[in-house]
mmCIF file of C-alpha atoms in Angstrom:
data_model
loop_
_atom_site.group_PDB
_atom_site.id
_atom_site.type_symbol
_atom_site.label_atom_id
_atom_site.label_comp_id
_atom_site.label_asym_id
_atom_site.label_seq_id
_atom_site.Cartn_x
_atom_site.Cartn_y
_atom_site.Cartn_z
ATOM 1 C CA MET P 308 -77.941 29.920 -45.566
ATOM 2 C CA ALA P 309 -81.590 28.110 -45.683
ATOM 3 C CA ALA P 310 -84.153 29.817 -47.961
ATOM 4 C CA GLU P 311 -86.908 32.055 -46.360
ATOM 5 C CA ASN P 312 -90.208 30.285 -45.759
ATOM 6 C CA PHE P 313 -93.395 31.952 -47.106
ATOM 7 C CA VAL P 314 -96.407 32.379 -44.638
ATOM 8 C CA GLY P 315 -99.979 31.984 -45.690
ATOM 9 C CA TYR P 316 -103.558 31.120 -44.629
ATOM 10 C CA ALA P 317 -104.391 27.507 -45.814
ATOM 11 C CA ALA P 318 -107.523 25.482 -45.352
ATOM 12 C CA PHE P 319 -106.716 21.970 -45.120
ATOM 13 C CA GLU P 320 -110.294 20.420 -45.766
ATOM 14 C CA PRO P 321 -113.590 21.858 -47.216
ATOM 15 C CA TYR P 322 -114.361 25.037 -45.444
ATOM 16 C CA GLN P 323 -117.429 24.973 -43.328
ATOM 17 C CA ARG P 324 -118.970 28.132 -41.544
ATOM 18 C CA ASP P 325 -120.038 26.164 -38.375
ATOM 19 C CA LYS P 326 -116.823 24.366 -37.898
ATOM 20 C CA PRO P 327 -114.078 26.317 -36.773
ATOM 21 C CA GLU P 328 -111.714 23.475 -37.293
ATOM 22 C CA THR P 329 -112.108 23.848 -41.041
ATOM 23 C CA HIS P 330 -111.226 27.352 -41.206
ATOM 24 C CA LEU P 331 -108.009 28.907 -42.365
ATOM 25 C CA GLN P 332 -104.709 28.337 -40.426
ATOM 26 C CA GLN P 333 -101.507 29.648 -40.508
ATOM 27 C CA HIS P 334 -99.162 27.778 -42.896
ATOM 28 C CA SER P 335 -95.234 27.929 -43.390
ATOM 29 C CA PHE P 336 -93.770 26.537 -46.485
ATOM 30 C CA GLN P 337 -90.738 26.795 -48.210
ATOM 31 C CA PRO P 338 -91.192 28.178 -51.831
ATOM 32 C CA ARG P 339 -89.768 26.595 -54.932
ATOM 33 C CA ALA P 340 -86.911 28.352 -56.609
ATOM 34 C CA LEU P 341 -87.648 31.561 -58.588
ATOM 35 C CA ASP P 342 -87.472 30.942 -62.165
ATOM 36 C CA GLU P 343 -85.442 33.092 -64.506
ATOM 37 C CA ASP P 344 -88.834 34.418 -66.166
ATOM 38 C CA GLU P 345 -90.472 34.997 -62.766
ATOM 39 C CA VAL P 346 -90.733 37.967 -60.177
ATOM 40 C CA GLU P 347 -91.412 37.727 -56.339
ATOM 41 C CA ILE P 348 -94.299 39.942 -55.201
ATOM 42 C CA THR P 349 -94.606 40.936 -51.446
ATOM 43 C CA VAL P 350 -98.442 41.026 -51.249
ATOM 44 C CA SER P 351 -99.877 44.274 -49.866
ATOM 45 C CA ALA P 352 -103.715 44.037 -50.724
ATOM 46 C CA CYS P 353 -105.534 40.966 -51.765
ATOM 47 C CA GLY P 354 -109.326 40.807 -52.522
ATOM 48 C CA ILE P 355 -111.363 37.793 -51.087
ATOM 49 C CA CYS P 356 -113.443 36.730 -54.179
ATOM 50 C CA GLY P 357 -116.432 34.709 -54.384
ATOM 51 C CA SER P 358 -114.517 32.340 -56.386
ATOM 52 C CA ASP P 359 -112.476 31.552 -52.942
ATOM 53 C CA ILE P 360 -115.476 30.432 -51.452
ATOM 54 C CA HIS P 361 -116.331 28.036 -54.041
ATOM 55 C CA GLN P 362 -112.669 26.651 -53.941
ATOM 56 C CA LEU P 363 -112.414 26.625 -50.001
ATOM 57 C CA THR P 364 -115.830 24.734 -49.733
ATOM 58 C CA ASN P 365 -114.672 22.395 -52.703
ATOM 59 C CA GLY P 366 -118.089 23.699 -54.262
ATOM 60 C CA TRP P 367 -116.802 23.188 -57.722
ATOM 61 C CA LYS P 368 -115.288 19.665 -56.704
ATOM 62 C CA ARG P 369 -111.793 20.702 -57.750
ATOM 63 C CA ALA P 370 -110.004 21.990 -54.703
ATOM 64 C CA THR P 371 -106.646 20.417 -53.862
ATOM 65 C CA TYR P 372 -105.794 20.614 -50.174
ATOM 66 C CA PRO P 373 -104.192 22.472 -48.508
ATOM 67 C CA ILE P 374 -105.350 25.439 -50.516
ATOM 68 C CA ILE P 375 -104.293 29.239 -49.857
ATOM 69 C CA PRO P 376 -106.642 31.445 -51.866
ATOM 70 C CA GLY P 377 -106.174 34.858 -53.395
ATOM 71 C CA HIS P 378 -106.207 35.611 -57.303
ATOM 72 C CA GLU P 379 -106.512 39.311 -57.341
ATOM 73 C CA PHE P 380 -103.802 41.075 -55.508
ATOM 74 C CA ILE P 381 -101.487 43.840 -55.626
ATOM 75 C CA GLY P 382 -97.756 44.281 -53.890
ATOM 76 C CA ARG P 383 -94.154 45.581 -54.758
ATOM 77 C CA ILE P 384 -91.609 43.247 -56.372
ATOM 78 C CA SER P 385 -89.144 41.914 -53.931
ATOM 79 C CA ALA P 386 -87.097 39.588 -56.356
ATOM 80 C CA VAL P 387 -86.492 39.566 -60.176
ATOM 81 C CA GLY P 388 -85.687 36.754 -62.288
ATOM 82 C CA LYS P 389 -82.473 36.856 -64.359
ATOM 83 C CA ALA P 390 -84.522 36.925 -67.648
ATOM 84 C CA VAL P 391 -86.876 39.879 -66.422
ATOM 85 C CA THR P 392 -86.074 42.957 -68.247
ATOM 86 C CA HIS P 393 -89.279 44.877 -68.090
ATOM 87 C CA LEU P 394 -89.872 45.001 -64.301
ATOM 88 C CA GLU P 395 -87.628 45.964 -61.395
ATOM 89 C CA LEU P 396 -87.249 45.900 -57.751
ATOM 90 C CA ASN P 397 -90.198 47.739 -55.994
ATOM 91 C CA ASP P 398 -92.261 48.111 -59.160
ATOM 92 C CA ARG P 399 -96.094 47.908 -57.959
ATOM 93 C CA VAL P 400 -97.668 45.152 -59.893
ATOM 94 C CA GLY P 401 -100.770 43.190 -59.791
ATOM 95 C CA VAL P 402 -101.785 39.530 -60.540
ATOM 96 C CA SER P 403 -104.941 37.920 -61.854
ATOM 97 C CA PRO P 404 -106.268 34.459 -61.571
ATOM 98 C CA VAL P 405 -103.866 33.365 -64.094
ATOM 99 C CA CYS P 406 -100.007 33.479 -63.460
ATOM 100 C CA ARG P 407 -98.411 31.817 -66.369
ATOM 101 C CA SER P 408 -98.802 30.800 -70.034
ATOM 102 C CA CYS P 409 -96.395 29.569 -72.511
ATOM 103 C CA GLY P 410 -96.362 32.628 -74.735
ATOM 104 C CA SER P 411 -95.851 30.630 -77.899
ATOM 105 C CA CYS P 412 -98.923 29.003 -78.709
ATOM 106 C CA GLU P 413 -101.899 30.392 -81.123
ATOM 107 C CA LEU P 414 -103.939 31.360 -78.405
ATOM 108 C CA CYS P 415 -101.112 33.161 -76.334
ATOM 109 C CA LYS P 416 -100.386 34.920 -79.937
ATOM 110 C CA SER P 417 -103.867 36.071 -80.494
ATOM 111 C CA ASN P 418 -104.280 37.571 -77.112
ATOM 112 C CA ARG P 419 -106.219 34.668 -75.708
ATOM 113 C CA SER P 420 -103.232 33.793 -73.558
ATOM 114 C CA GLN P 421 -105.717 33.016 -70.386
ATOM 115 C CA TYR P 422 -107.027 29.962 -72.512
ATOM 116 C CA CYS P 423 -103.565 28.618 -73.012
ATOM 117 C CA SER P 424 -103.384 24.864 -72.571
ATOM 118 C CA GLN P 425 -100.116 25.178 -70.390
ATOM 119 C CA LYS P 426 -101.729 27.938 -68.486
ATOM 120 C CA VAL P 427 -101.116 28.042 -64.569
ATOM 121 C CA THR P 428 -103.673 29.460 -62.241
ATOM 122 C CA THR P 429 -102.393 31.756 -59.451
ATOM 123 C CA TYR P 430 -103.655 29.232 -56.678
ATOM 124 C CA ASN P 431 -104.843 25.719 -56.845
ATOM 125 C CA GLY P 432 -102.743 25.346 -59.665
ATOM 126 C CA ASN P 433 -99.661 23.098 -60.352
ATOM 127 C CA TYR P 434 -96.184 24.273 -61.478
ATOM 128 C CA LYS P 435 -93.200 21.963 -61.764
ATOM 129 C CA GLY P 436 -94.970 19.741 -59.092
ATOM 130 C CA PHE P 437 -95.504 22.384 -56.703
ATOM 131 C CA GLN P 438 -98.975 23.552 -55.986
ATOM 132 C CA THR P 439 -99.641 27.193 -56.655
ATOM 133 C CA PHE P 440 -100.592 29.328 -53.490
ATOM 134 C CA GLY P 441 -102.328 32.795 -53.982
ATOM 135 C CA GLY P 442 -102.477 36.124 -52.178
ATOM 136 C CA TYR P 443 -103.493 34.971 -48.685
ATOM 137 C CA THR P 444 -99.910 34.473 -48.503
ATOM 138 C CA ASN P 445 -97.109 37.025 -47.783
ATOM 139 C CA LYS P 446 -95.289 36.480 -50.913
ATOM 140 C CA VAL P 447 -96.087 35.116 -54.475
ATOM 141 C CA ARG P 448 -93.867 34.245 -57.333
ATOM 142 C CA VAL P 449 -95.401 34.465 -60.823
ATOM 143 C CA GLN P 450 -94.332 34.657 -64.272
ATOM 144 C CA ALA P 451 -93.233 38.320 -65.151
ATOM 145 C CA THR P 452 -95.601 38.621 -68.065
ATOM 146 C CA TRP P 453 -98.564 38.231 -65.902
ATOM 147 C CA ALA P 454 -97.265 40.736 -63.061
ATOM 148 C CA ILE P 455 -99.101 44.008 -64.433
ATOM 149 C CA LYS P 456 -98.273 47.245 -63.425
ATOM 150 C CA ILE P 457 -100.699 49.217 -61.764
ATOM 151 C CA PRO P 458 -101.349 52.932 -62.424
ATOM 152 C CA ASP P 459 -100.372 55.587 -59.960
ATOM 153 C CA ASN P 460 -104.094 56.845 -59.558
ATOM 154 C CA ILE P 461 -105.488 53.259 -58.150
ATOM 155 C CA SER P 462 -104.685 52.263 -54.740
ATOM 156 C CA ASP P 463 -103.610 48.673 -53.741
ATOM 157 C CA GLU P 464 -106.745 48.063 -52.128
ATOM 158 C CA GLU P 465 -109.081 49.445 -54.850
ATOM 159 C CA GLY P 466 -106.886 47.743 -57.776
ATOM 160 C CA ALA P 467 -106.857 44.257 -56.276
ATOM 161 C CA PRO P 468 -110.327 43.555 -57.424
ATOM 162 C CA LEU P 469 -110.015 44.801 -60.613
ATOM 163 C CA LEU P 470 -107.646 42.037 -61.176
ATOM 164 C CA CYS P 471 -110.693 39.531 -61.086
ATOM 165 C CA ALA P 472 -113.753 41.135 -60.942
ATOM 166 C CA GLY P 473 -112.780 44.111 -63.027
ATOM 167 C CA ILE P 474 -111.116 41.867 -65.789
ATOM 168 C CA THR P 475 -113.995 39.282 -65.759
ATOM 169 C CA THR P 476 -116.642 41.955 -66.384
ATOM 170 C CA TYR P 477 -114.288 44.311 -68.692
ATOM 171 C CA THR P 478 -113.256 41.600 -71.374
ATOM 172 C CA PRO P 479 -117.075 41.130 -72.940
ATOM 173 C CA PHE P 480 -117.125 44.739 -73.664
ATOM 174 C CA LYS P 481 -113.848 44.554 -75.684
ATOM 175 C CA MET P 482 -114.610 41.104 -77.235
ATOM 176 C CA LEU P 483 -118.207 41.939 -78.448
ATOM 177 C CA ASN P 484 -117.334 45.641 -79.076
ATOM 178 C CA ILE P 485 -119.707 47.183 -76.851
ATOM 179 C CA GLY P 486 -119.994 50.819 -76.654
ATOM 180 C CA PRO P 487 -121.934 53.740 -78.125
ATOM 181 C CA GLY P 488 -125.058 52.485 -79.824
ATOM 182 C CA LYS P 489 -125.502 49.503 -77.612
ATOM 183 C CA SER P 490 -127.665 48.876 -74.523
ATOM 184 C CA ILE P 491 -126.751 46.313 -71.667
ATOM 185 C CA GLY P 492 -128.513 44.937 -68.656
ATOM 186 C CA VAL P 493 -126.832 43.438 -65.732
ATOM 187 C CA VAL P 494 -128.374 40.824 -63.503
ATOM 188 C CA GLY P 495 -127.007 40.361 -60.087
ATOM 189 C CA ILE P 496 -125.764 43.877 -58.672
ATOM 190 C CA GLY P 497 -122.961 42.356 -56.320
ATOM 191 C CA GLY P 498 -119.092 41.935 -56.511
ATOM 192 C CA LEU P 499 -119.312 41.659 -60.409
ATOM 193 C CA GLY P 500 -122.473 43.326 -61.277
ATOM 194 C CA HIS P 501 -121.501 46.695 -59.734
ATOM 195 C CA LEU P 502 -118.369 46.785 -61.886
ATOM 196 C CA ALA P 503 -120.384 45.868 -65.059
ATOM 197 C CA LEU P 504 -122.301 48.803 -64.392
ATOM 198 C CA GLN P 505 -119.482 51.106 -64.257
ATOM 199 C CA TRP P 506 -117.946 49.512 -67.424
ATOM 200 C CA GLY P 507 -121.145 50.304 -69.386
ATOM 201 C CA ARG P 508 -120.899 54.063 -68.377
ATOM 202 C CA ALA P 509 -117.152 54.073 -69.220
ATOM 203 C CA LYS P 510 -117.698 52.541 -72.700
ATOM 204 C CA LYS P 511 -120.673 55.217 -73.346
ATOM 205 C CA CYS P 512 -123.393 52.667 -73.897
ATOM 206 C CA ASP P 513 -126.663 54.194 -74.807
ATOM 207 C CA LYS P 514 -128.452 52.366 -71.935
ATOM 208 C CA VAL P 515 -127.291 50.466 -68.856
ATOM 209 C CA VAL P 516 -130.116 48.878 -66.953
ATOM 210 C CA ALA P 517 -129.478 47.423 -63.363
ATOM 211 C CA ILE P 518 -131.619 44.224 -62.576
ATOM 212 C CA SER P 519 -131.611 43.363 -58.983
ATOM 213 C CA SER P 520 -133.875 41.164 -56.404
ATOM 214 C CA SER P 521 -133.076 44.181 -53.938
ATOM 215 C CA LYS P 522 -135.224 47.160 -54.342
ATOM 216 C CA SER P 523 -132.688 48.837 -51.940
ATOM 217 C CA LYS P 524 -130.091 49.116 -54.650
ATOM 218 C CA ALA P 525 -132.393 51.304 -56.634
ATOM 219 C CA GLU P 526 -130.592 54.560 -55.741
ATOM 220 C CA GLU P 527 -127.021 53.402 -55.434
ATOM 221 C CA VAL P 528 -127.000 51.841 -59.077
ATOM 222 C CA LYS P 529 -127.518 55.280 -60.448
ATOM 223 C CA MET P 530 -123.963 56.358 -58.953
ATOM 224 C CA LEU P 531 -122.490 53.075 -60.487
ATOM 225 C CA GLY P 532 -123.646 54.256 -64.121
ATOM 226 C CA ALA P 533 -127.319 52.799 -64.467
ATOM 227 C CA ASN P 534 -129.764 55.000 -66.048
ATOM 228 C CA GLU P 535 -132.650 52.569 -65.363
ATOM 229 C CA PHE P 536 -133.484 49.714 -62.566
ATOM 230 C CA ILE P 537 -135.774 46.843 -62.681
ATOM 231 C CA SER P 538 -136.651 45.147 -59.420
ATOM 232 C CA LEU P 539 -137.113 41.267 -59.892
ATOM 233 C CA GLN P 540 -139.579 41.415 -56.914
ATOM 234 C CA GLU P 541 -141.806 43.783 -59.033
ATOM 235 C CA GLY P 542 -141.520 41.689 -62.191
ATOM 236 C CA LEU P 543 -139.653 42.011 -65.456
ATOM 237 C CA PRO P 544 -140.891 43.805 -68.639
ATOM 238 C CA SER P 545 -142.492 41.828 -71.190
ATOM 239 C CA ARG P 546 -140.522 43.252 -74.007
ATOM 240 C CA SER P 547 -136.968 42.993 -74.983
ATOM 241 C CA ILE P 548 -134.923 46.019 -73.733
ATOM 242 C CA VAL P 549 -131.167 45.397 -74.324
ATOM 243 C CA ASP P 550 -128.648 44.167 -76.745
ATOM 244 C CA VAL P 551 -126.595 42.336 -74.269
ATOM 245 C CA LEU P 552 -127.409 41.014 -70.863
ATOM 246 C CA PHE P 553 -124.660 40.205 -68.223
ATOM 247 C CA VAL P 554 -125.573 37.475 -65.763
ATOM 248 C CA CYS P 555 -123.413 38.334 -62.840
ATOM 249 C CA GLY P 556 -125.535 36.540 -60.316
ATOM 250 C CA SER P 557 -127.994 33.222 -60.548
ATOM 251 C CA GLY P 558 -129.594 30.763 -58.540
ATOM 252 C CA PRO P 559 -132.011 27.893 -58.370
ATOM 253 C CA SER P 560 -134.941 30.352 -59.029
ATOM 254 C CA THR P 561 -133.608 32.050 -61.614
ATOM 255 C CA SER P 562 -135.951 32.140 -64.609
ATOM 256 C CA TRP P 563 -133.747 31.916 -67.527
ATOM 257 C CA GLY P 564 -136.589 32.189 -70.069
ATOM 258 C CA ASP P 565 -137.811 35.214 -68.673
ATOM 259 C CA LEU P 566 -134.313 36.994 -68.554
ATOM 260 C CA MET P 567 -133.553 36.123 -72.245
ATOM 261 C CA SER P 568 -136.960 37.606 -73.259
ATOM 262 C CA LEU P 569 -135.103 40.873 -72.170
ATOM 263 C CA VAL P 570 -132.550 40.592 -75.093
ATOM 264 C CA HIS P 571 -133.190 41.729 -78.475
ATOM 265 C CA ILE P 572 -133.256 39.567 -81.307
ATOM 266 C CA GLY P 573 -129.621 38.700 -82.268
ATOM 267 C CA GLY P 574 -128.370 39.829 -79.032
ATOM 268 C CA HIS P 575 -125.963 38.191 -76.535
ATOM 269 C CA VAL P 576 -126.290 36.548 -73.036
ATOM 270 C CA VAL P 577 -123.004 37.059 -71.096
ATOM 271 C CA LEU P 578 -122.476 34.361 -68.373
ATOM 272 C CA LEU P 579 -120.150 35.491 -65.646
ATOM 273 C CA ASP P 580 -121.108 33.786 -62.593
ATOM 274 C CA ILE P 581 -120.505 30.112 -62.142
ATOM 275 C CA PRO P 582 -123.177 28.429 -60.114
ATOM 276 C CA GLU P 583 -122.285 25.223 -58.333
ATOM 277 C CA GLN P 584 -124.970 23.366 -60.070
ATOM 278 C CA PRO P 585 -126.006 23.130 -63.893
ATOM 279 C CA ILE P 586 -128.340 25.754 -65.333
ATOM 280 C CA ALA P 587 -131.720 25.149 -67.025
ATOM 281 C CA ILE P 588 -131.872 27.198 -70.250
ATOM 282 C CA PRO P 589 -134.953 26.694 -72.362
ATOM 283 C CA PRO P 590 -133.845 25.917 -76.026
ATOM 284 C CA ALA P 591 -136.559 28.093 -77.627
ATOM 285 C CA ALA P 592 -135.485 31.082 -75.730
ATOM 286 C CA LEU P 593 -132.351 30.748 -77.926
ATOM 287 C CA VAL P 594 -133.417 29.529 -81.120
ATOM 288 C CA GLN P 595 -136.854 31.410 -81.558
ATOM 289 C CA ARG P 596 -134.596 34.884 -80.711
ATOM 290 C CA GLN P 597 -131.292 34.129 -82.638
ATOM 291 C CA LEU P 598 -129.511 34.539 -79.192
ATOM 292 C CA SER P 599 -125.878 33.823 -78.370
ATOM 293 C CA ILE P 600 -124.583 32.712 -75.075
ATOM 294 C CA VAL P 601 -121.252 33.974 -74.540
ATOM 295 C CA GLY P 602 -118.672 32.878 -71.830
ATOM 296 C CA THR P 603 -115.667 34.447 -71.055
ATOM 297 C CA TYR P 604 -112.543 33.593 -68.607
ATOM 298 C CA VAL P 605 -110.894 36.607 -66.863
ATOM 299 C CA GLY P 606 -108.409 38.142 -69.620
ATOM 300 C CA SER P 607 -105.076 37.856 -71.284
ATOM 301 C CA ASN P 608 -101.973 39.920 -70.365
ATOM 302 C CA ASP P 609 -102.948 42.635 -72.694
ATOM 303 C CA ASP P 610 -106.619 42.787 -71.732
ATOM 304 C CA LEU P 611 -105.354 43.526 -68.144
ATOM 305 C CA HIS P 612 -103.289 46.486 -69.226
ATOM 306 C CA ASP P 613 -106.133 47.800 -71.277
ATOM 307 C CA MET P 614 -108.521 47.137 -68.495
ATOM 308 C CA LEU P 615 -106.319 49.063 -65.921
ATOM 309 C CA GLN P 616 -105.786 51.905 -68.293
ATOM 310 C CA LEU P 617 -109.571 52.628 -68.839
ATOM 311 C CA ALA P 618 -110.194 52.074 -65.000
ATOM 312 C CA SER P 619 -107.554 54.858 -64.507
ATOM 313 C CA GLU P 620 -109.090 57.226 -67.132
ATOM 314 C CA ALA P 621 -112.810 56.757 -66.436
ATOM 315 C CA ASN P 622 -112.425 56.265 -62.594
ATOM 316 C CA VAL P 623 -113.836 52.618 -62.430
ATOM 317 C CA ARG P 624 -113.286 51.400 -58.830
ATOM 318 C CA PRO P 625 -114.785 48.717 -56.878
ATOM 319 C CA TRP P 626 -116.825 49.585 -53.762
ATOM 320 C CA ILE P 627 -114.570 47.749 -51.103
ATOM 321 C CA GLN P 628 -114.653 47.114 -47.245
ATOM 322 C CA LYS P 629 -111.126 46.737 -46.186
ATOM 323 C CA ILE P 630 -110.162 44.184 -43.532
ATOM 324 C CA GLY P 631 -106.987 43.568 -41.529
ATOM 325 C CA ASN P 632 -104.343 41.103 -42.390
ATOM 326 C CA SER P 633 -104.454 38.913 -39.264
ATOM 327 C CA LEU P 634 -105.640 35.364 -39.264
ATOM 328 C CA GLU P 635 -108.671 36.000 -37.528
ATOM 329 C CA GLN P 636 -109.778 38.911 -39.523
ATOM 330 C CA VAL P 637 -109.466 37.055 -42.980
ATOM 331 C CA ASN P 638 -111.310 34.217 -41.512
ATOM 332 C CA GLN P 639 -113.769 36.674 -40.612
ATOM 333 C CA GLY P 640 -114.011 38.186 -43.693
ATOM 334 C CA VAL P 641 -114.486 34.850 -45.458
ATOM 335 C CA LEU P 642 -117.571 34.322 -43.172
ATOM 336 C CA ASP P 643 -118.894 37.630 -44.044
ATOM 337 C CA LEU P 644 -118.727 36.938 -47.711
ATOM 338 C CA MET P 645 -120.273 33.407 -47.198
ATOM 339 C CA ALA P 646 -123.120 35.338 -45.442
ATOM 340 C CA GLY P 647 -123.546 38.162 -48.041
ATOM 341 C CA LYS P 648 -122.394 40.836 -45.970
ATOM 342 C CA ALA P 649 -119.879 42.087 -48.573
ATOM 343 C CA HIS P 650 -120.652 45.611 -50.152
ATOM 344 C CA TYR P 651 -119.357 44.936 -52.730
ATOM 345 C CA ARG P 652 -115.680 43.588 -52.416
ATOM 346 C CA LEU P 653 -113.667 42.577 -49.349
ATOM 347 C CA VAL P 654 -110.104 43.481 -49.452
ATOM 348 C CA ILE P 655 -107.302 41.996 -47.130
ATOM 349 C CA SER P 656 -104.982 45.104 -46.489
ATOM 350 C CA GLY P 657 -101.362 45.120 -45.251
ATOM 351 C CA GLU P 658 -98.250 43.156 -45.792
ATOM 352 C CA GLY P 659 -97.443 40.006 -43.779
ATOM 353 C CA ARG P 660 -99.714 36.957 -42.804
ATOM 354 C CA ALA P 661 -98.420 36.347 -39.258
#
């Protein structure tokens, strides 16, 4: 009997808002064989991430077409490889931007498996000569160690964005030991920033400062955990105010020198968003203030477990807008995110991609 085809929503060329012929199309394909160390997941919820836009449009100049996005998704296990012992059929699991690592190198052994030289990304990657396709597909096969069990009190739709935006903003807290006695600032209150604020509250930071170009967010950031708000429209303070600054959004007009003046001497600037163009950081802003610029890439398997546990206990949840799982609805979701209409994460809800 022939193997069942998987169905997903693919772009076959760079996505352009005003050219419908470049938008997602239904794509049926035969999956590679399930490896012994893998599980197959029937996807029930998948976030539409800002990274998906960069990849779909080839803004980062590394997309391989056809491309099926989706690297923050949750579903139930529908097949289990012979060597997998810790997961069973129907277990509810989630997958992040990394779906495989070697498990034996120094990075994997030191809880940095997301940097493994043999890592495979959940989509736009390559494994055994097959391109990887993400959660805009009805089913996905991943290494079982990267299929993370989801706490019962986190829904599929709320849990999905935690697997990218959640882990991206959580890992710096763990890496830099940010908690009581520390103050943080968050620049850009969007898909990443609204979660960084919540982690600051969950980690019991002394001060959590929200910094936004939108005055309208002054009240809602309080609900997210901020105890101070700064409007970029009104200008930045002329003194340092935080130990760590999370940059969750930036653009051509970003004044990096002014932002760095907000950080106490010896502090850290954590870069979390990835602009499509280089950024201009004045060296003096670093040298004269003994600042460190830190970059982090999602998280390891263990980081994902820790993050979900804290999210479960501290009620850290993304603010989401659910969209249907039809091709038309998913394309509209992509267009809405491109137009800046997400508040704060868009999530494809429901099984199937027909």
